[in-house]
Each structure stands twice: as C-alpha cells, then as structure tokens.
Coordinates of C-alpha atoms and ligand atoms in Angstrom, one line a residue:
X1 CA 0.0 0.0 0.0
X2 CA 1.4 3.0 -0.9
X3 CA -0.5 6.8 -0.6
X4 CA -0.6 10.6 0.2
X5 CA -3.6 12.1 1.7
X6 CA -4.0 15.1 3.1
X7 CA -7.2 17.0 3.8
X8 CA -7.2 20.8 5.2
X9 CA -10.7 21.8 5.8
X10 CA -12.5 22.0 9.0
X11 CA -15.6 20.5 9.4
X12 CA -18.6 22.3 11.7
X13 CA -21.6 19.6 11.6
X14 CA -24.3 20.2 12.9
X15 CA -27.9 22.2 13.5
X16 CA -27.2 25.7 14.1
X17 CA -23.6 25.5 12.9
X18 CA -24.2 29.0 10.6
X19 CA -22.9 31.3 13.2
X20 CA -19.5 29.7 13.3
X21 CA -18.7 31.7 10.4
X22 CA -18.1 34.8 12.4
X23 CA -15.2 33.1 14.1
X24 CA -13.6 31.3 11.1
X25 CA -12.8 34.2 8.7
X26 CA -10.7 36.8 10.2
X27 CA -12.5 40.5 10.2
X28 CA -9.4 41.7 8.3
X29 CA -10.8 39.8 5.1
X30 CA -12.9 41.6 2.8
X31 CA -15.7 38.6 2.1
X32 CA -17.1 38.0 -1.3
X33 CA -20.2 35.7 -0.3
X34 CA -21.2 33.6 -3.5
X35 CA -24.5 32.0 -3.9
X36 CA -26.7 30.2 -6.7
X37 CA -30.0 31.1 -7.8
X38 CA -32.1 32.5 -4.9
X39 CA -32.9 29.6 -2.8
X40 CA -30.8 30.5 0.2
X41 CA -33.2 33.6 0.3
X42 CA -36.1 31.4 0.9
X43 CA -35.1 29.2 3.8
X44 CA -33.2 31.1 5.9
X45 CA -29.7 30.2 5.2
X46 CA -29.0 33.8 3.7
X47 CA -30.3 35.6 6.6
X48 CA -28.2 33.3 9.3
X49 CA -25.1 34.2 6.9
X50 CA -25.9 37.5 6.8
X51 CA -25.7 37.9 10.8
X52 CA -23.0 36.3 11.4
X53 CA -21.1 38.0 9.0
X54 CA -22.1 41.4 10.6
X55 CA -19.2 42.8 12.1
X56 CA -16.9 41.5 8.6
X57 CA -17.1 43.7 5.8
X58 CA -18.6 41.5 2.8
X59 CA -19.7 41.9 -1.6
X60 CA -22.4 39.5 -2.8
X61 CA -22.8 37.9 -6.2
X62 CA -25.3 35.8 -6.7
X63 CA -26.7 33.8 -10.0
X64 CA -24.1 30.7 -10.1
X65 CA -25.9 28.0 -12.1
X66 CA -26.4 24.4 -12.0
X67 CA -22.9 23.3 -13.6
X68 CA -21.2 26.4 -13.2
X69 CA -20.1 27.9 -16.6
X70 CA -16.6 30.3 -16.5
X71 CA -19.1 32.5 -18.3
X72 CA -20.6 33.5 -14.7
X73 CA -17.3 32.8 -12.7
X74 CA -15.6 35.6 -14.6
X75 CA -18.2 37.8 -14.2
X76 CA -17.0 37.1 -10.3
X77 CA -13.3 37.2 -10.9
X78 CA -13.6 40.6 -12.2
X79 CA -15.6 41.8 -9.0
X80 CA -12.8 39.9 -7.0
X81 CA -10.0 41.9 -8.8
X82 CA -11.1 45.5 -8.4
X83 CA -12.4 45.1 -5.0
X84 CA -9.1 43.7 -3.4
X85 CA -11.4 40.8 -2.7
X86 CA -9.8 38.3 0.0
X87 CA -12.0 35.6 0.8
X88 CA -14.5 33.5 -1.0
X89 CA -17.7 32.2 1.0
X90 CA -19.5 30.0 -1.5
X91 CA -23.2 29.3 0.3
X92 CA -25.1 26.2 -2.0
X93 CA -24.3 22.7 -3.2
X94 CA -21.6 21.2 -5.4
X95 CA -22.1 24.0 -8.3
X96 CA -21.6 27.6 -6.4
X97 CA -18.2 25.2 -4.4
X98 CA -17.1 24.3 -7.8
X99 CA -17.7 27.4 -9.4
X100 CA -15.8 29.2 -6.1
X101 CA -12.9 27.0 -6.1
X102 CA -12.3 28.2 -9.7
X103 CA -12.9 31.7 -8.6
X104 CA -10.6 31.8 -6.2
X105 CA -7.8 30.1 -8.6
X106 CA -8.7 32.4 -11.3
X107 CA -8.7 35.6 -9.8
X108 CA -4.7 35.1 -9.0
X109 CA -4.1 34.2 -12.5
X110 CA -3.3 36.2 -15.4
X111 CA -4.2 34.5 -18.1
X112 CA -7.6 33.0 -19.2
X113 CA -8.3 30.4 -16.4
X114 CA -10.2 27.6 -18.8
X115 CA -6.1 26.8 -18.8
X116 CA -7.2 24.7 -15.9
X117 CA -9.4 22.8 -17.0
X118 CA -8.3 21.7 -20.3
X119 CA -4.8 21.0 -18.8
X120 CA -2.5 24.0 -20.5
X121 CA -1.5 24.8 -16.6
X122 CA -1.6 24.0 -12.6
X123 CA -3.2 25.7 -10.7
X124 CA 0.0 28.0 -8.2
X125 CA -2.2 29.6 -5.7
X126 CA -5.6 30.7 -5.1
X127 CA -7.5 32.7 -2.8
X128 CA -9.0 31.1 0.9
X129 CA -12.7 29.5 0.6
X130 CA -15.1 28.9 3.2
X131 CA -18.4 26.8 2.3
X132 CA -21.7 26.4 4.1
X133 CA -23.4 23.3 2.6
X134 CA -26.9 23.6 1.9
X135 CA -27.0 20.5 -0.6
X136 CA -25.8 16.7 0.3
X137 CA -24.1 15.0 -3.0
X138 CA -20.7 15.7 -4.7
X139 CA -18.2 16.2 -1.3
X140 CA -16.9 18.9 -2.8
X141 CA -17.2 21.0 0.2
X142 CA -14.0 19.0 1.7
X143 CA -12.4 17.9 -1.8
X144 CA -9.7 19.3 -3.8
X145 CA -12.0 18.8 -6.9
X146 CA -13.4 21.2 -9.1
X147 CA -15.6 20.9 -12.4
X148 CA -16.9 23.7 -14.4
X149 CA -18.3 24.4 -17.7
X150 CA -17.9 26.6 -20.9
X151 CA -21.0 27.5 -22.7
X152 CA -19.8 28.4 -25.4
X153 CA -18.1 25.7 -26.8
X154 CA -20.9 23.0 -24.6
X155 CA -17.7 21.6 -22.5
X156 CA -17.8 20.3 -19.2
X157 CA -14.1 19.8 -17.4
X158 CA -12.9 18.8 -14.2
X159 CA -9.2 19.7 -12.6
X160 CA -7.7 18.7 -9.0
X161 CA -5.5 21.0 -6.8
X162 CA -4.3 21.1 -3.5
X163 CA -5.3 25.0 -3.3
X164 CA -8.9 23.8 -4.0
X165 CA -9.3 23.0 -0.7
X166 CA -11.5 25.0 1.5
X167 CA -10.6 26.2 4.7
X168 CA -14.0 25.2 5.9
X169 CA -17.0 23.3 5.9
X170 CA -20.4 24.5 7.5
X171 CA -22.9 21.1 7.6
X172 CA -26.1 21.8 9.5
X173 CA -28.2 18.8 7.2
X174 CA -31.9 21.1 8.9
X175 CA -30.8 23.6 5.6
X176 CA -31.5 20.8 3.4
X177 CA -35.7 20.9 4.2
X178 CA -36.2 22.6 1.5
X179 CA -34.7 20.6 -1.2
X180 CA -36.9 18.9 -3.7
X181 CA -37.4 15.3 -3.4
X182 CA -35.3 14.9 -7.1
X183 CA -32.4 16.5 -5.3
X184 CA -32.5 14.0 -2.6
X185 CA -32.6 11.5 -4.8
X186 CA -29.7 12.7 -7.0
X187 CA -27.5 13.2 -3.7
X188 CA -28.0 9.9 -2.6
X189 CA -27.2 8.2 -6.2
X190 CA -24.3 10.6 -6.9
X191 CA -22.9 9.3 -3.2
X192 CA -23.6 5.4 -4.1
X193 CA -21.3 6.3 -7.7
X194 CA -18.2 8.2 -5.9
X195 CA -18.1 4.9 -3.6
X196 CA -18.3 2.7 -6.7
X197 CA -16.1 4.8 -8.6
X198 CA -13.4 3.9 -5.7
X199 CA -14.2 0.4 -5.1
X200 CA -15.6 -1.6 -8.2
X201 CA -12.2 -2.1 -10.0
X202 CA -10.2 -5.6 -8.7
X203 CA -9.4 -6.9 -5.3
X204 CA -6.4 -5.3 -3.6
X205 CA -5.4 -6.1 -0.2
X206 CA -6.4 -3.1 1.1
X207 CA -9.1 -3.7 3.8
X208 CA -9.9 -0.4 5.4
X209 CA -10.7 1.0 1.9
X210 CA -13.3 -2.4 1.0
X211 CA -14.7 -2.2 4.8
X212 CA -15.1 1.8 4.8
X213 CA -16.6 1.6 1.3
X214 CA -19.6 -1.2 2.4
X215 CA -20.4 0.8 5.5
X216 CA -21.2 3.5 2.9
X217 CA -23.0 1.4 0.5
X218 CA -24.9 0.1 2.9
X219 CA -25.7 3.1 4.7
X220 CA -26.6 4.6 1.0
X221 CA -29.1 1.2 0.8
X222 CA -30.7 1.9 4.6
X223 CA -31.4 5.6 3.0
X224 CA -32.8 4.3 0.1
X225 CA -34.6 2.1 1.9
X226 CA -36.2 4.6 4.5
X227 CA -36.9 7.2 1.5
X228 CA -40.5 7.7 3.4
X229 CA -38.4 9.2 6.4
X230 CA -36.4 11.5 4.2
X231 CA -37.8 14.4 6.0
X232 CA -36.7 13.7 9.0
X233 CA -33.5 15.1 10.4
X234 CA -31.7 11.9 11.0
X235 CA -32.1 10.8 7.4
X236 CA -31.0 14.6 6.1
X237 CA -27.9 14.6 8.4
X238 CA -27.0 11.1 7.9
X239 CA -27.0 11.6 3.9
X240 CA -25.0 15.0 4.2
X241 CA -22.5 12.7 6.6
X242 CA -22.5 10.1 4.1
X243 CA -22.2 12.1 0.7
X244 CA -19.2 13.7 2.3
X245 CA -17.4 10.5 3.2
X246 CA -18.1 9.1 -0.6
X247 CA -16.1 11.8 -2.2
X248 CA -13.2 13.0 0.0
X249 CA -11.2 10.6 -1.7
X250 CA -10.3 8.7 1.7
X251 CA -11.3 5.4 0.6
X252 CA -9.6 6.0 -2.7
X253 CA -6.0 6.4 -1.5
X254 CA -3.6 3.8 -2.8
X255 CA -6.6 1.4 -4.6
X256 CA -7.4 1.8 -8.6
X257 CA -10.2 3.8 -9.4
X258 CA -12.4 4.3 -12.1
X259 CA -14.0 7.5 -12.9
X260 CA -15.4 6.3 -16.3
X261 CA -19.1 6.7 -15.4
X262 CA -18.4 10.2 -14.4
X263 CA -16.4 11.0 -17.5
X264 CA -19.3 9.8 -19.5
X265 CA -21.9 11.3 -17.5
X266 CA -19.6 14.9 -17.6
X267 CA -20.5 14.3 -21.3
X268 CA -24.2 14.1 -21.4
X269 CA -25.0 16.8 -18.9
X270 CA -22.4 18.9 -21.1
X271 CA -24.9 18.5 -24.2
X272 CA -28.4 17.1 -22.8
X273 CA -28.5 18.9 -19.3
X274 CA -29.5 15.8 -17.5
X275 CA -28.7 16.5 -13.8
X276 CA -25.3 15.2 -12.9
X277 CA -26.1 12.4 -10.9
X278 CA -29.2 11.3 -13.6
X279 CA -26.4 11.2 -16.2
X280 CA -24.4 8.8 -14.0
X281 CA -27.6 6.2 -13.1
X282 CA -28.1 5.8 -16.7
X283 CA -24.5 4.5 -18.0
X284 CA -23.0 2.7 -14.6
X285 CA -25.5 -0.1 -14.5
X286 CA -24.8 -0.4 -18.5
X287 CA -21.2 -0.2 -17.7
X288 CA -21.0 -2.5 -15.5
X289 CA -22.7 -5.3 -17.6
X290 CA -20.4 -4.2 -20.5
X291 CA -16.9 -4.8 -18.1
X292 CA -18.3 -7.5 -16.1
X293 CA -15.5 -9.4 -16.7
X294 CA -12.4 -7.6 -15.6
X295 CA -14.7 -6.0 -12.1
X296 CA -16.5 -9.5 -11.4
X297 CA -14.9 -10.1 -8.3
X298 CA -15.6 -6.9 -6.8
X299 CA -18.8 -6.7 -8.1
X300 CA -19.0 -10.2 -6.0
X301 CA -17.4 -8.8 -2.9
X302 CA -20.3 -6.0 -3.3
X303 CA -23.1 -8.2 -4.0
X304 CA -22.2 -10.7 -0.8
X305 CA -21.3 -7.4 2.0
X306 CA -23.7 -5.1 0.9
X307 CA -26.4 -6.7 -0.6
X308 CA -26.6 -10.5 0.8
X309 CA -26.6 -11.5 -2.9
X310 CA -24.2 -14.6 -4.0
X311 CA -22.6 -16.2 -7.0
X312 CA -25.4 -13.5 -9.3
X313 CA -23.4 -10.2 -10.6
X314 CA -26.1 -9.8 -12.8
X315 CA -28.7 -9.6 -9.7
X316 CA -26.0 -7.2 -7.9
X317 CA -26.4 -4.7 -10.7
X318 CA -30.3 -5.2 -10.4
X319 CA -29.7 -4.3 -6.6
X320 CA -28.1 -1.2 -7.6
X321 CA -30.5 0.2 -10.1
X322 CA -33.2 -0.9 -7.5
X323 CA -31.6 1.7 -5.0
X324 CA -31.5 4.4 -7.2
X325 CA -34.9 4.0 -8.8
X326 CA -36.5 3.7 -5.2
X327 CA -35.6 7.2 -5.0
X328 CA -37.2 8.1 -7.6
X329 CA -34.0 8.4 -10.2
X330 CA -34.4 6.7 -13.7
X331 CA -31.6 4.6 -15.3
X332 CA -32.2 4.7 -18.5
X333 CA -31.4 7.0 -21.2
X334 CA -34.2 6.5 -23.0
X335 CA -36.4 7.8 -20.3
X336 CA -35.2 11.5 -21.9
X337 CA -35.3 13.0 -24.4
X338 CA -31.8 12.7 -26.2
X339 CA -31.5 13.2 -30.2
X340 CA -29.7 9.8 -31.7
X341 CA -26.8 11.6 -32.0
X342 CA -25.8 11.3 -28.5
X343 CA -22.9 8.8 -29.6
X344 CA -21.4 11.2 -31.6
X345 CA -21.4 14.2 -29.3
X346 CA -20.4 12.0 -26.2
X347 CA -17.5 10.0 -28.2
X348 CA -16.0 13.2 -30.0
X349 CA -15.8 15.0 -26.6
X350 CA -14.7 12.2 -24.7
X351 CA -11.8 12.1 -27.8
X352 CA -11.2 15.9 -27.5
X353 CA -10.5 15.8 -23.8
X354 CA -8.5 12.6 -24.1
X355 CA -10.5 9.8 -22.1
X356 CA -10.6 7.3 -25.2
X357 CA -9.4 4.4 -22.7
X358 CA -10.7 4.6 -19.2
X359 CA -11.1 2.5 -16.4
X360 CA -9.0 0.9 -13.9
X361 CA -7.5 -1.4 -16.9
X362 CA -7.8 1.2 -19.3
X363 CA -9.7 -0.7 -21.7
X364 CA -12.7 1.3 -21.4
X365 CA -12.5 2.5 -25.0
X366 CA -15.0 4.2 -27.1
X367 CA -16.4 1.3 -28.9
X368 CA -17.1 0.1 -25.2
X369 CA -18.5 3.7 -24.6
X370 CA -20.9 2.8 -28.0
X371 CA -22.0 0.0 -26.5
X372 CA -22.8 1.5 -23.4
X373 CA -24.9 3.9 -24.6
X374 CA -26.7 1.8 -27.2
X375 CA -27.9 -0.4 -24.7
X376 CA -29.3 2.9 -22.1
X377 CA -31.3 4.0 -25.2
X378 CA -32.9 0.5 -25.8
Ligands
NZQ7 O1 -28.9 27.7 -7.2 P1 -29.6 27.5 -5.9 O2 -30.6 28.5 -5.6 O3 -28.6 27.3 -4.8 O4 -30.4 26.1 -6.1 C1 -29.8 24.9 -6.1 C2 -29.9 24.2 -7.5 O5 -31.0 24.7 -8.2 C3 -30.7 23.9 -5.3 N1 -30.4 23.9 -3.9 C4 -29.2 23.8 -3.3 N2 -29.4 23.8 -1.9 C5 -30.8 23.9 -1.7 C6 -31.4 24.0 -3.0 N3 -32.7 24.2 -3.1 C7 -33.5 24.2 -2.0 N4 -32.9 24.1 -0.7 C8 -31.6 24.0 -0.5 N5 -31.1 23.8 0.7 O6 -30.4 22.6 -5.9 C9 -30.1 22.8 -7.2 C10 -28.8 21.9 -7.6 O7 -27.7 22.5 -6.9 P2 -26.2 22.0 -7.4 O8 -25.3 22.8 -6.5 O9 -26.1 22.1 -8.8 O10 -26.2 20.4 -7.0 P3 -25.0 19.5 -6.6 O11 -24.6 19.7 -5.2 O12 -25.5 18.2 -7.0 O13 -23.8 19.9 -7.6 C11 -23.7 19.5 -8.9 C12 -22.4 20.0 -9.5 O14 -21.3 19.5 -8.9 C13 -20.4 18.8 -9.8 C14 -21.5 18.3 -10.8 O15 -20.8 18.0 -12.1 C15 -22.3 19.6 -11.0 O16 -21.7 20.5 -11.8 N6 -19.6 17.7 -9.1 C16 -18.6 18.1 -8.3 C17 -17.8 17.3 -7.7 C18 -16.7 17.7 -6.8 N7 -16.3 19.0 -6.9 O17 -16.2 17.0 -6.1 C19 -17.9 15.8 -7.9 C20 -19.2 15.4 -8.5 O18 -19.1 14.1 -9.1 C21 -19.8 16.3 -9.5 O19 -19.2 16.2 -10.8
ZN8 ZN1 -20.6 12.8 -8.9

C-alpha cells in the first residue's frame, strides 16, 4: 500500500452550525459571499449568513448555475479583482463550491483560467474559501475537486488542486428541508457512484478502503430504503455525513479507481442537461454489464457485503438500479429525451479531452462507450 492524503478543511456539523462563520474568517478579510440562484433567500440560510457576517465587511454575487459555466465565474473574478477581494464564501451545493474554487484560482491568475481545465496549466495559488453546505451530494465542500463548464463551446471539465481546498465546511443537514425530493434523490445516487467509482475495480489487499466503502453502501441502501423518512433530520444529516465521506477521496487512497461513469456522464450533462447524478444512473449499471468481466470479483465482494446477494453479478447490478430507482432516479437513457446523435457528441468530446481508454484497466475505450450507450437508449 502506498499513498498521500491530506485534507485541510474544517468540518462544523451540525444544526445551528451558521454562526460559526463569524469566528472562522478573520474581520481583516474583505468577504465576497457567492451564492446560486435564490434559494438560500427562501429558507433562511442567507439571513443566518448575513448575521453572522455582521461585524466582517462582505460583496455578494449571486446567479451561479447548475454546472457552473466560466461565463458566470468571470463575471466574479472581475468583482474579485477590483475590489481587493480576500476571501471566497461559496453558500449552495456542489455548483456555487465548484464554481468558487475556480474563482478563487482564477482571480490570481493572469491569463484566461479555462487553462485549468483543459490541462495548458496548474493551478499556483488561489485565494482562501469557506463553504456552508446547503446541498448533500458531490463532497466537494472537503475535496480538492473542481468541475466547471464553458458554454460556449458546450464543455464540461474537471481539474484537481491542493489549493482547491476549503478552509472550511459549515454542515447543518436542517438547511436541506427545502430541497426537492429529485435532489435528494440525486445526492444519494451521486454518493452510491463516488463509492463505486473507488471500489468496483479488482481486489487489492487493502481492507480499510473495502470495509469503509460497504459501511457507505450500505448506509446509501438503509437511506434508500427509509426514503418515506427522508424528511426527517436523521435521514438529512446522515445523507450530508454520508455524501461527504463518498467523495473525500479517503477510501480512494492507494486502490485503482475508475471514474469512467463520471467521465461519460460529464459528457451528457455537457450536451443534454440531465442532472449530474441522472447522467451517471443511466451509464453505470450499463457499464458494469459491459466490463463485467475484468470487475467480477468486486462486483462479487459487493453483492455478498452489501447486498446479501451470492454467485449472481447480474442480480448485484439489479440491486443497484433498485436503490436508485426507489428514489425516484431513472436509469435509462431512454427515459429523456436525447437526439440519436448522443454517440457522436459523447464520443467526439470524450476524444477531445482525451479519455478514449478509461477504467482501472484502461480498456474502457470508445467502442465500449458505444456500447454502453446503445444499450441505455434500448
Ligand atoms: O442555485 P440555488 O438557488 O442554490 O439552487 C440549487 C440548485 O438549483 C438547489 N439547492 C441547493 N441547496 C438547496 C437548494 N434548493 C433548496 N434548498 C436547498 N437547501 O439545488 C439545485 C442543484 O444544486 P447544485 O449545486 O447544482 O447540486 P449538486 O450539489 O449536485 O452539484 C452539482 C455540480 O457538482 C459537480 C457536478 O458535475 C455539478 O456541476 N460535481 C462536483 C464534484 C466535486 N467538486 O467533487 C464531484 C461530482 O461528481 C460532480 O461532478
Ligand atoms: Zn458525482
């Protein structure tokens, strides 16, 4: 076994948690407080931020979409740069984090900061972030990953840096009331992925990573399984627990991973819009049955600890499209409505950005990708 992990950011869980904020950034700072479209206005989480941010001096910008485009962010940078701007608070779910931690990279960097994401450069330095969670799903809040989008050209790109960081994490899971019950359910499917992304590959020796990674799953299928309590606090704050353990990359240090499904679901959001985790549900299962082969014994090891199934990989795939479409999330493409030349545009961009043989083998090539895709439109 051999890894490196290090993780900066502070976590504050818990009901009531907002106010910690006054004591995290220093009242020297001059605050820009980022937020998505409007719904931290309606539940209270923008008035909670608002006081204890009362004796800091603080800029708003608001408007960051779902899948953050640099269109928006530079819009931000630009307010960053001529207001001597020195910290980021991004308040929302995995899109106004993202879209911060590319802020706060971009506004120390001279040239155009799409360099990130299509590889032309690291990332040097960047300017502190603090995040107060008001959506359970991508981990982002504690992860050094970011993923934006360009409009313009319909790209969606992911980079990771050790200044992506954020200096903080505010969890209090009673924010998440007023989430929709389709945002639930995408948290709790995009959590179930980043474990398998980590896990289904081939056996390694490496027990904490297996054992930490079933406790999730099986804490993913209790969830599922409890969807009629899912307004209940217990159920928010253990998904916000959960979704955060899935994707701080903990249970990926020193064991193969494969981000495939996320690389082809990056792909379909970039040109159809399906929500990120609805464009994962409907290639893994697909996926799986295509590369059953080379993951069979993890698939297996899944079936027997987290699902009681044995010596059936196909029934452990049934299992998993069973968990996502209790919560109400389809896996199919051909529930949508996608043009037939989703092939095309998936394969070309998947050649552009140069994922043409993913996986933990990489043999996950775009044939395999055809495949894939041909059998989640049937
Ligand atoms: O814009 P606002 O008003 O905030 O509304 C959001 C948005 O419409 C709403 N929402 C958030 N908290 C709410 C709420 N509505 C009511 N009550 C609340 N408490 O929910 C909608 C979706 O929000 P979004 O932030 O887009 O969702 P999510 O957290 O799923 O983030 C998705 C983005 O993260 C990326 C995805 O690709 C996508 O761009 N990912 C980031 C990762 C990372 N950095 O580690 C990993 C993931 O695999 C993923 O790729
Ligand atoms: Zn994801």
């Amino acid at each position: 076994m051999e890894f490196s992990y290090h993780n900066p950011t502070a976590i504050e869980f818990g009901q009531g948690k907002i106010k910690e904020i006054a004591n995290k950034i220093s009242k020297d700072k001059k605050i820009l407080l980022v937020y998505g479209g409007g719904s931290i206005k309606k539940n209270g989480v923008y008035n909670q931020v608002i006081k204890a941010l009362e004796n800091h001096t603080f800029l708003e910008f608001s408007g960051v979409e779902v899948n953050p485009t640099v269109e928006t962010m530079n819009k931000a940078v630009k307010i960053v740069k001529e207001e001597k701007i020195d910290f980021i608070l991004a308040v929302g779910g995995g899109s106004v984090i993202d879209g911060c931690k590319y802020l706060a990279a971009a506004s120390l960097y001279d040239g155009d900061a799409w360099d990130f994401l299509d590889g032309t450069t690291e990332v040097q330095k960047a300017l502190p972030i603090g995040v107060v969670l008001t959506l359970a799903a991508t981990g982002s809040e504690t992860n050094h990953l970011t993923v934006v989008s360009k409009k313009e050209t319909d790209e969606k790109r992911m980079y990771f840096s050790n200044y992506s960081y954020p200096q903080f994490a505010i969890m209090d899971a009673s924010v998440m009331a007023t989430l929709s019950d389709r945002q639930l359910g995408n948290g709790l499917v995009d959590a179930f992925v980043h474990t398998s992304e980590q896990y289904l590959t081939y056996p390694t020796s490496a027990l904490v990573n297996d054992g930490y990674a079933e406790t999730l799953f099986r804490a993913l299928v209790t969830l599922a399984d409890t969807w009629e309590n899912r307004r209940t606090d217990n159920w928010l704050e253990n998904l916000m627990h959960i979704a955060n353990q899935a994707l701080n990359f903990q249970i990926g240090a020193g064991v193969p991973q494969d981000w495939s499904t996320h690389l082809i679901g990056h792909e379909l959001t970039a040109y159809y819009k399906l929500d990120h985790a609805r464009s994962l549900a409907v290639v893994q299962p697909f996926l799986l049955d295509v590369m059953s082969e080379d993951k069979k014994e993890k698939i297996a090891q899944l079936g027997k600890n987290v699902f009681g199934i044995e010596n059936d990989n196909a029934a452990v795939i049934k299992a998993m499209e069973k968990v996502y479409n209790k919560v109400g999330v389809p896996t199919k493409l051909s529930d949508y409505k996608i043009d037939d030349k989703v092939i095309l545009n998936v394969t070309k961009a998947l050649t552009k950005n140069g994922y043409t043989a993913m996986g933990e083998n990489g043999n996950i090539t775009l044939d395999k990708v055809e495949t894939i895709l041909t059998m989640s439109m049937k």
